[in-house]
Amino acid sequence: MNPWNDIILFPFTNVLLWIYNIIGHNFGVAIILFTILIRLITWPLNAQQLKSAKVMQDLQNDKEWQDIQKKYAKDREKLAQEQMRIYKERGINPFASCLPTLVQFPILIGLYQSIIRALATTPLGLLQLAQSLYPFLNASVLIPLNSKFLWMDLGRPEGIPIPGLNVSFLPYGFPTIAILVMVTTYLQTKLTMPPSSGPNDQNAAMSSMMSIYMPLFLGYIALGFASGLALYWIVNNVLGVVQYALLGRVNWRNLLPGGAQKPAQKQPAVAGRKKSS
């Protein structure tokens, strides 16, 4: 008995293939619908994570907390004590934003593995896929899967052949899907990045670096991975932006130069100014 297979991998694989079966054997649409389903199931976790992240972001902009950071900048022990006091007084759980991520992590791994298993092409992979199916699914009808979607073979890396293009790191042609992975990952990272609270905001600086490195990393992986996984990444990125937008958390200013900086607060008018003569 393998708990991972029984609880995560096999159920995910069977739901994915059940969707594939009822929509007429279109695996690309099945991946899209399955990704939407996973997003809906994990919606409460994502909402809780956003709420907790907002609380922590507001704390960084809190005047009392900023004064404490300056006062005990050289006394890490006292700073930690004051930090815990602030958390306790305001009912803040510093791990609240991490717990949803920890819960979602095995879900994402299971989704990844289920797509890999469903796209099996080798005899051993096809045998493992057949052994993963529940009795209500007819393996003889489903396997092998129809992996064609639009111009892609979802079981292979995507690329559009261009006559005369012979580049060693682009053996499959022009990588349209990998570029879409990079663009959507960049947009999701930028749009969901909270505004910087100042030039010394380390979280904002790290998020800014991630908005550059993560799209490049995923785009590089998409060059050699099955395009079915790249399709999942694109759909997941788009759904992430949609979810943030529905929760009112999309920061459209981040797409503009200098938009990541928090807008300056207007200074209140000073009462009792002398009237001009």
Coordinates of N, CA, C and O in Angstrom, one line a residue, residues 43-183:
W43 N -9.7 27.2 -3.4 CA -10.0 28.6 -3.3 C -10.0 29.1 -1.8 O -9.4 30.1 -1.5
P44 N -10.6 28.4 -0.9 CA -10.6 28.8 0.5 C -9.2 28.9 1.1 O -8.8 29.9 1.8
L45 N -8.3 28.0 0.7 CA -6.9 28.0 1.2 C -6.2 29.2 0.6 O -5.4 29.9 1.3
N46 N -6.4 29.5 -0.7 CA -5.8 30.7 -1.4 C -6.3 32.0 -0.8 O -5.5 32.9 -0.5
A47 N -7.6 32.0 -0.5 CA -8.2 33.2 0.1 C -7.6 33.5 1.5 O -7.3 34.6 1.9
Q48 N -7.4 32.4 2.3 CA -6.9 32.5 3.6 C -5.4 33.0 3.5 O -4.9 33.8 4.3
Q49 N -4.7 32.5 2.6 CA -3.3 32.9 2.4 C -3.2 34.3 2.0 O -2.3 35.1 2.6
L50 N -4.0 34.8 1.1 CA -4.0 36.2 0.8 C -4.4 37.1 2.0 O -3.8 38.2 2.2
K51 N -5.3 36.7 2.8 CA -5.7 37.4 3.9 C -4.6 37.5 4.9 O -4.3 38.6 5.5
S52 N -3.9 36.4 5.2 CA -2.8 36.4 6.1 C -1.6 37.3 5.6 O -1.0 38.0 6.3
A53 N -1.4 37.2 4.3 CA -0.3 38.0 3.7 C -0.6 39.5 3.8 O 0.3 40.3 4.0
K54 N -1.9 39.8 3.7 CA -2.3 41.2 3.8 C -2.1 41.7 5.2 O -1.6 42.8 5.4
V55 N -2.4 40.9 6.2 CA -2.1 41.3 7.6 C -0.6 41.5 7.9 O -0.3 42.5 8.5
M56 N 0.2 40.6 7.4 CA 1.6 40.8 7.5 C 2.2 42.0 6.8 O 3.1 42.7 7.3
Q57 N 1.6 42.3 5.6 CA 2.0 43.5 4.9 C 1.6 44.7 5.6 O 2.4 45.7 5.7
D58 N 0.4 44.7 6.2 CA 0.0 45.9 6.9 C 0.9 46.1 8.2 O 1.1 47.3 8.6
L59 N 1.3 45.0 8.8 CA 2.2 45.2 9.9 C 3.5 45.8 9.6 O 4.0 46.6 10.4
Q60 N 4.0 45.5 8.4 CA 5.3 46.2 8.0 C 5.1 47.7 7.8 O 6.1 48.4 8.0
N61 N 3.9 48.1 7.6 CA 3.7 49.6 7.4 C 3.2 50.2 8.7 O 2.9 51.4 8.7
D62 N 3.1 49.4 9.8 CA 2.5 49.9 11.0 C 3.6 50.8 11.7 O 4.8 50.4 11.9
K63 N 3.2 52.0 12.2 CA 4.1 52.9 12.8 C 4.8 52.3 14.1 O 6.0 52.5 14.3
E64 N 4.0 51.7 14.9 CA 4.5 51.1 16.1 C 5.6 50.1 15.8 O 6.6 50.1 16.5
W65 N 5.3 49.2 14.9 CA 6.2 48.1 14.5 C 7.5 48.7 13.9 O 8.6 48.3 14.2
Q66 N 7.4 49.7 13.1 CA 8.5 50.4 12.5 C 9.4 51.0 13.6 O 10.6 51.0 13.5
D67 N 8.8 51.6 14.6 CA 9.5 52.3 15.7 C 10.3 51.2 16.5 O 11.4 51.4 16.9
I68 N 9.6 50.1 16.7 CA 10.3 49.0 17.4 C 11.5 48.4 16.7 O 12.5 48.1 17.3
Q69 N 11.3 48.3 15.4 CA 12.4 47.8 14.5 C 13.6 48.8 14.6 O 14.8 48.3 14.7
K70 N 13.4 50.1 14.6 CA 14.5 51.0 14.7 C 15.1 51.0 16.1 O 16.3 51.1 16.3
K71 N 14.2 50.9 17.1 CA 14.7 51.0 18.5 C 15.6 49.8 18.9 O 16.6 49.9 19.6
Y72 N 15.2 48.6 18.4 CA 16.0 47.3 18.7 C 16.7 46.8 17.5 O 16.8 45.5 17.4
A73 N 17.1 47.6 16.6 CA 17.8 47.1 15.4 C 19.0 46.3 15.7 O 19.4 45.4 15.0
K74 N 19.7 46.6 16.8 CA 21.0 46.0 17.2 C 20.8 44.9 18.3 O 21.7 44.3 18.7
D75 N 19.5 44.7 18.7 CA 19.2 43.7 19.8 C 18.2 42.8 19.2 O 17.0 42.9 19.4
R76 N 18.7 41.7 18.6 CA 17.8 40.8 17.9 C 16.9 40.0 18.9 O 15.8 39.7 18.5
E77 N 17.4 39.7 20.0 CA 16.6 39.0 21.0 C 15.4 39.8 21.5 O 14.3 39.3 21.6
K78 N 15.7 41.1 21.8 CA 14.6 42.0 22.3 C 13.7 42.2 21.1 O 12.4 42.3 21.4
L79 N 14.2 42.4 19.9 CA 13.3 42.6 18.8 C 12.4 41.4 18.6 O 11.2 41.6 18.3
A80 N 12.9 40.2 18.7 CA 12.0 39.0 18.6 C 11.0 39.0 19.7 O 9.8 38.6 19.4
Q81 N 11.3 39.4 20.9 CA 10.3 39.4 22.0 C 9.2 40.4 21.7 O 8.0 40.1 21.9
E82 N 9.6 41.6 21.2 CA 8.6 42.6 20.9 C 7.8 42.2 19.7 O 6.6 42.5 19.7
Q83 N 8.4 41.5 18.8 CA 7.6 41.0 17.7 C 6.5 40.0 18.1 O 5.4 40.1 17.7
M84 N 6.9 39.1 19.0 CA 5.9 38.1 19.5 C 4.8 38.8 20.3 O 3.7 38.4 20.3
R85 N 5.2 39.9 21.0 CA 4.2 40.6 21.8 C 3.2 41.3 20.9 O 2.0 41.2 21.1
I86 N 3.7 41.8 19.8 CA 2.8 42.5 18.8 C 1.8 41.4 18.2 O 0.6 41.6 18.1
Y87 N 2.4 40.2 17.9 CA 1.6 39.2 17.3 C 0.5 38.8 18.3 O -0.7 38.6 17.9
K88 N 0.9 38.6 19.5 CA -0.1 38.1 20.5 C -1.2 39.2 20.8 O -2.4 38.9 20.9
E89 N -0.8 40.5 20.9 CA -1.8 41.5 21.2 C -2.8 41.7 20.0 O -3.9 42.0 20.3
R90 N -2.3 41.5 18.8 CA -3.2 41.7 17.6 C -3.8 40.5 17.1 O -4.4 40.5 16.0
G91 N -3.5 39.3 17.7 CA -4.0 38.1 17.2 C -3.5 37.6 15.9 O -4.3 37.0 15.1
I92 N -2.2 37.9 15.6 CA -1.6 37.5 14.3 C -0.9 36.2 14.5 O -0.2 36.0 15.4
N93 N -1.2 35.3 13.5 CA -0.5 34.0 13.4 C 0.5 34.1 12.3 O 0.1 34.1 11.2
P94 N 1.8 34.2 12.7 CA 2.8 34.3 11.6 C 2.9 33.2 10.6 O 3.5 33.3 9.6
F95 N 2.3 32.0 11.0 CA 2.4 30.9 10.2 C 1.1 30.7 9.3 O 1.0 29.7 8.6
A96 N 0.2 31.6 9.5 CA -1.1 31.4 8.8 C -1.0 31.5 7.3 O -1.7 30.8 6.6
S97 N 0.0 32.3 6.8 CA 0.2 32.4 5.3 C 1.0 31.2 4.8 O 1.0 31.0 3.6
C98 N 1.7 30.5 5.7 CA 2.5 29.3 5.2 C 1.7 28.0 5.2 O 1.9 27.2 4.3
L99 N 0.7 27.9 6.1 CA 0.0 26.6 6.2 C -0.8 26.3 4.9 O -0.7 25.2 4.4
P100 N -1.5 27.3 4.3 CA -2.2 27.0 3.0 C -1.2 26.5 1.9 O -1.5 25.6 1.1
T101 N 0.0 27.1 1.9 CA 1.0 26.7 0.9 C 1.4 25.3 1.2 O 1.6 24.5 0.2
L102 N 1.7 24.9 2.4 CA 2.1 23.5 2.7 C 1.0 22.5 2.4 O 1.3 21.4 1.9
V103 N -0.3 22.9 2.5 CA -1.4 22.0 2.1 C -1.5 21.9 0.6 O -1.7 20.8 0.1
Q104 N -1.2 23.0 -0.1 CA -1.4 23.0 -1.6 C -0.2 22.3 -2.2 O -0.3 21.9 -3.4
F105 N 1.0 22.3 -1.6 CA 2.2 21.8 -2.2 C 2.0 20.3 -2.7 O 2.3 20.0 -3.8
P106 N 1.5 19.4 -1.8 CA 1.3 18.0 -2.3 C 0.2 18.0 -3.4 O 0.3 17.1 -4.3
I107 N -0.7 18.9 -3.4 CA -1.8 18.9 -4.5 C -1.1 19.3 -5.8 O -1.4 18.6 -6.8
L108 N -0.2 20.2 -5.8 CA 0.5 20.6 -7.0 C 1.4 19.5 -7.5 O 1.4 19.2 -8.7
I109 N 2.1 18.8 -6.6 CA 2.9 17.7 -7.0 C 2.1 16.6 -7.6 O 2.4 16.0 -8.6
G110 N 0.9 16.3 -6.9 CA 0.1 15.3 -7.4 C -0.5 15.6 -8.8 O -0.6 14.7 -9.7
L111 N -0.9 16.8 -9.0 CA -1.4 17.3 -10.3 C -0.3 17.1 -11.4 O -0.6 16.6 -12.5
Y112 N 0.9 17.5 -11.1 CA 2.0 17.3 -12.0 C 2.2 15.8 -12.3 O 2.3 15.5 -13.5
Q113 N 2.3 15.0 -11.3 CA 2.5 13.6 -11.6 C 1.4 12.9 -12.3 O 1.6 12.0 -13.1
S114 N 0.1 13.4 -12.0 CA -1.0 12.8 -12.7 C -1.0 13.1 -14.2 O -1.3 12.2 -15.0
I115 N -0.6 14.3 -14.6 CA -0.5 14.6 -16.0 C 0.6 13.8 -16.7 O 0.5 13.3 -17.8
I116 N 1.8 13.7 -16.0 CA 2.9 12.9 -16.5 C 2.4 11.4 -16.7 O 2.7 10.8 -17.8
R117 N 1.7 10.9 -15.7 CA 1.3 9.5 -15.8 C 0.2 9.3 -17.0 O 0.3 8.4 -17.7
A118 N -0.7 10.3 -17.1 CA -1.7 10.2 -18.1 C -1.1 10.3 -19.5 O -1.7 9.7 -20.5
L119 N 0.0 11.0 -19.7 CA 0.6 11.2 -21.0 C 1.7 10.1 -21.3 O 2.5 10.3 -22.2
A120 N 1.6 9.0 -20.6 CA 2.6 7.9 -20.8 C 2.6 7.4 -22.2 O 1.5 7.3 -22.8
T121 N 3.8 7.1 -22.7 CA 3.9 6.6 -24.1 C 4.7 5.3 -24.2 O 4.5 4.6 -25.1
T122 N 5.5 5.0 -23.2 CA 6.3 3.8 -23.2 C 5.4 2.6 -22.7 O 4.4 2.8 -22.0
P123 N 5.8 1.4 -23.0 CA 5.0 0.2 -22.6 C 4.9 0.2 -21.1 O 3.8 -0.1 -20.6
L124 N 6.0 0.5 -20.3 CA 5.9 0.4 -18.9 C 5.0 1.5 -18.4 O 4.2 1.3 -17.4
G125 N 5.1 2.7 -19.0 CA 4.2 3.8 -18.5 C 2.8 3.5 -18.8 O 1.9 3.9 -18.0
L126 N 2.5 2.9 -19.9 CA 1.1 2.6 -20.3 C 0.5 1.5 -19.3 O -0.6 1.6 -18.9
L127 N 1.4 0.6 -18.9 CA 1.0 -0.5 -18.0 C 0.7 0.2 -16.6 O -0.3 -0.2 -16.0
Q128 N 1.6 1.1 -16.2 CA 1.3 1.7 -14.9 C 0.1 2.6 -14.9 O -0.7 2.6 -13.9
L129 N -0.2 3.2 -16.1 CA -1.4 4.0 -16.2 C -2.7 3.1 -16.1 O -3.6 3.4 -15.4
A130 N -2.6 2.0 -16.8 CA -3.7 1.0 -16.8 C -4.0 0.5 -15.4 O -5.1 0.3 -15.0
Q131 N -2.9 0.3 -14.6 CA -3.1 -0.2 -13.3 C -3.6 0.8 -12.3 O -4.0 0.5 -11.2
S132 N -3.5 2.1 -12.7 CA -3.9 3.2 -11.8 C -5.4 3.5 -11.9 O -5.9 4.2 -11.1
L133 N -6.0 3.0 -13.0 CA -7.4 3.3 -13.3 C -8.4 2.6 -12.4 O -8.2 1.4 -12.0
Y134 N -9.4 3.3 -12.0 CA -10.5 2.7 -11.2 C -11.4 1.9 -12.1 O -11.4 2.1 -13.3
P135 N -12.2 1.0 -11.6 CA -13.0 0.1 -12.4 C -14.0 0.8 -13.3 O -14.4 0.3 -14.4
F136 N -14.5 2.0 -12.9 CA -15.5 2.7 -13.7 C -14.9 3.3 -15.0 O -15.7 3.7 -15.9
L137 N -13.6 3.3 -15.1 CA -13.0 3.8 -16.4 C -12.5 2.6 -17.2 O -11.9 1.7 -16.7
N138 N -12.9 2.6 -18.5 CA -12.5 1.5 -19.4 C -11.1 1.8 -20.0 O -11.0 2.6 -20.9
A139 N -10.1 1.1 -19.5 CA -8.7 1.3 -20.0 C -8.6 1.1 -21.5 O -7.9 1.8 -22.2
S140 N -9.3 0.1 -22.0 CA -9.2 -0.3 -23.4 C -9.7 0.8 -24.3 O -9.2 0.9 -25.5
V141 N -10.6 1.7 -23.8 CA -11.1 2.8 -24.6 C -10.3 4.0 -24.5 O -10.1 4.8 -25.4
L142 N -9.7 4.2 -23.3 CA -9.0 5.5 -23.0 C -7.5 5.4 -23.4 O -6.9 6.4 -23.8
I143 N -6.9 4.3 -23.3 CA -5.4 4.2 -23.5 C -5.2 3.6 -24.9 O -5.7 2.5 -25.2
P144 N -4.2 4.2 -25.7 CA -3.5 5.4 -25.3 C -4.3 6.6 -25.5 O -5.3 6.6 -26.3
L145 N -4.0 7.7 -24.8 CA -4.7 8.9 -24.9 C -4.5 9.7 -26.2 O -3.4 9.5 -26.8
N146 N -5.5 10.4 -26.6 CA -5.3 11.4 -27.7 C -4.7 12.6 -27.2 O -5.3 13.4 -26.6
S147 N -3.4 12.8 -27.4 CA -2.6 13.9 -26.9 C -2.5 15.1 -27.8 O -1.8 16.0 -27.5
K148 N -3.3 15.1 -28.9 CA -3.2 16.2 -29.8 C -4.2 17.3 -29.3 O -5.3 17.1 -28.9
F149 N -3.6 18.5 -29.3 CA -4.4 19.7 -28.9 C -3.9 20.9 -29.6 O -2.8 21.3 -29.5
L150 N -4.8 21.5 -30.4 CA -4.4 22.6 -31.3 C -3.3 22.1 -32.1 O -3.4 21.1 -32.8
W151 N -2.1 22.9 -32.1 CA -1.0 22.4 -32.9 C 0.0 21.6 -32.2 O 1.0 21.2 -32.7
M152 N -0.3 21.2 -30.9 CA 0.6 20.6 -30.1 C 0.3 19.1 -29.9 O -0.8 18.6 -30.0
D153 N 1.4 18.3 -29.6 CA 1.3 17.0 -29.0 C 1.7 17.1 -27.6 O 2.8 17.4 -27.2
L154 N 0.6 17.0 -26.7 CA 0.8 17.4 -25.3 C 1.8 16.4 -24.6 O 2.2 16.7 -23.5
G155 N 2.1 15.3 -25.2 CA 3.1 14.4 -24.6 C 4.5 14.7 -25.0 O 5.5 14.1 -24.5
R156 N 4.7 15.7 -25.8 CA 6.1 16.1 -26.3 C 6.3 17.6 -26.1 O 5.3 18.4 -26.0
P157 N 7.6 18.0 -26.0 CA 7.8 19.5 -26.0 C 7.3 20.2 -27.2 O 7.3 19.6 -28.3
E158 N 6.8 21.4 -27.0 CA 6.2 22.1 -28.2 C 7.2 23.0 -28.9 O 8.2 23.5 -28.3
G159 N 7.0 23.1 -30.2 CA 7.8 24.0 -31.0 C 7.2 24.1 -32.4 O 6.7 23.0 -32.9
I160 N 7.2 25.2 -33.0 CA 6.7 25.4 -34.4 C 7.9 25.4 -35.3 O 8.8 26.4 -35.2
P161 N 8.1 24.4 -36.2 CA 9.2 24.4 -37.1 C 9.2 25.6 -38.0 O 8.2 26.0 -38.5
I162 N 10.4 26.2 -38.1 CA 10.6 27.4 -39.0 C 11.7 27.0 -40.0 O 12.8 26.7 -39.5
P163 N 11.4 27.1 -41.2 CA 12.5 26.7 -42.2 C 13.7 27.6 -42.0 O 13.6 28.8 -41.9
G164 N 14.8 27.0 -42.0 CA 16.1 27.7 -41.9 C 16.5 27.9 -40.4 O 17.7 28.3 -40.2
L165 N 15.6 27.7 -39.5 CA 16.0 27.9 -38.1 C 16.6 26.6 -37.5 O 16.0 25.5 -37.5
N166 N 17.9 26.7 -37.2 CA 18.6 25.5 -36.7 C 19.5 25.9 -35.5 O 20.6 26.3 -35.6
V167 N 18.8 26.0 -34.3 CA 19.5 26.4 -33.1 C 19.5 25.3 -32.2 O 18.5 24.6 -32.0
S168 N 20.7 25.0 -31.6 CA 20.9 23.8 -30.8 C 20.0 23.7 -29.6 O 19.5 22.7 -29.2
F169 N 19.7 24.9 -28.9 CA 18.8 24.9 -27.7 C 17.3 25.0 -28.1 O 16.5 25.1 -27.2
L170 N 17.0 25.0 -29.4 CA 15.6 25.0 -29.8 C 15.4 23.9 -30.8 O 15.1 24.1 -32.0
P171 N 15.6 22.6 -30.4 CA 15.5 21.5 -31.3 C 14.1 21.3 -31.9 O 13.9 20.6 -32.9
Y172 N 13.1 21.8 -31.2 CA 11.7 21.6 -31.7 C 11.1 22.7 -32.5 O 9.9 22.7 -32.9
G173 N 11.9 23.8 -32.7 CA 11.4 24.9 -33.4 C 11.1 26.1 -32.5 O 11.6 26.2 -31.3
F174 N 10.3 27.0 -33.0 CA 10.0 28.3 -32.2 C 9.1 27.9 -31.0 O 8.0 27.4 -31.1
P175 N 9.6 28.2 -29.7 CA 8.9 27.7 -28.5 C 7.7 28.6 -28.1 O 7.8 29.3 -27.1
T176 N 6.6 28.6 -28.8 CA 5.5 29.5 -28.5 C 5.0 29.2 -27.1 O 4.7 30.2 -26.3
I177 N 4.8 28.0 -26.7 CA 4.2 27.7 -25.4 C 5.1 28.0 -24.3 O 4.7 28.5 -23.2
A178 N 6.4 27.9 -24.5 CA 7.4 28.2 -23.4 C 7.4 29.8 -23.2 O 7.5 30.2 -22.1
I179 N 7.2 30.5 -24.3 CA 7.2 32.0 -24.2 C 5.9 32.4 -23.5 O 5.9 33.3 -22.6
L180 N 4.8 31.7 -23.7 CA 3.5 32.0 -23.0 C 3.7 31.7 -21.5 O 3.1 32.4 -20.7
V181 N 4.4 30.6 -21.2 CA 4.7 30.3 -19.8 C 5.4 31.4 -19.1 O 5.0 31.9 -18.0
M182 N 6.4 31.9 -19.8 CA 7.2 33.1 -19.2 C 6.4 34.3 -19.1 O 6.4 35.0 -18.0
V183 N 5.6 34.6 -20.1 CA 4.8 35.9 -20.0 C 3.7 35.8 -19.0 O 3.6 36.7 -18.1

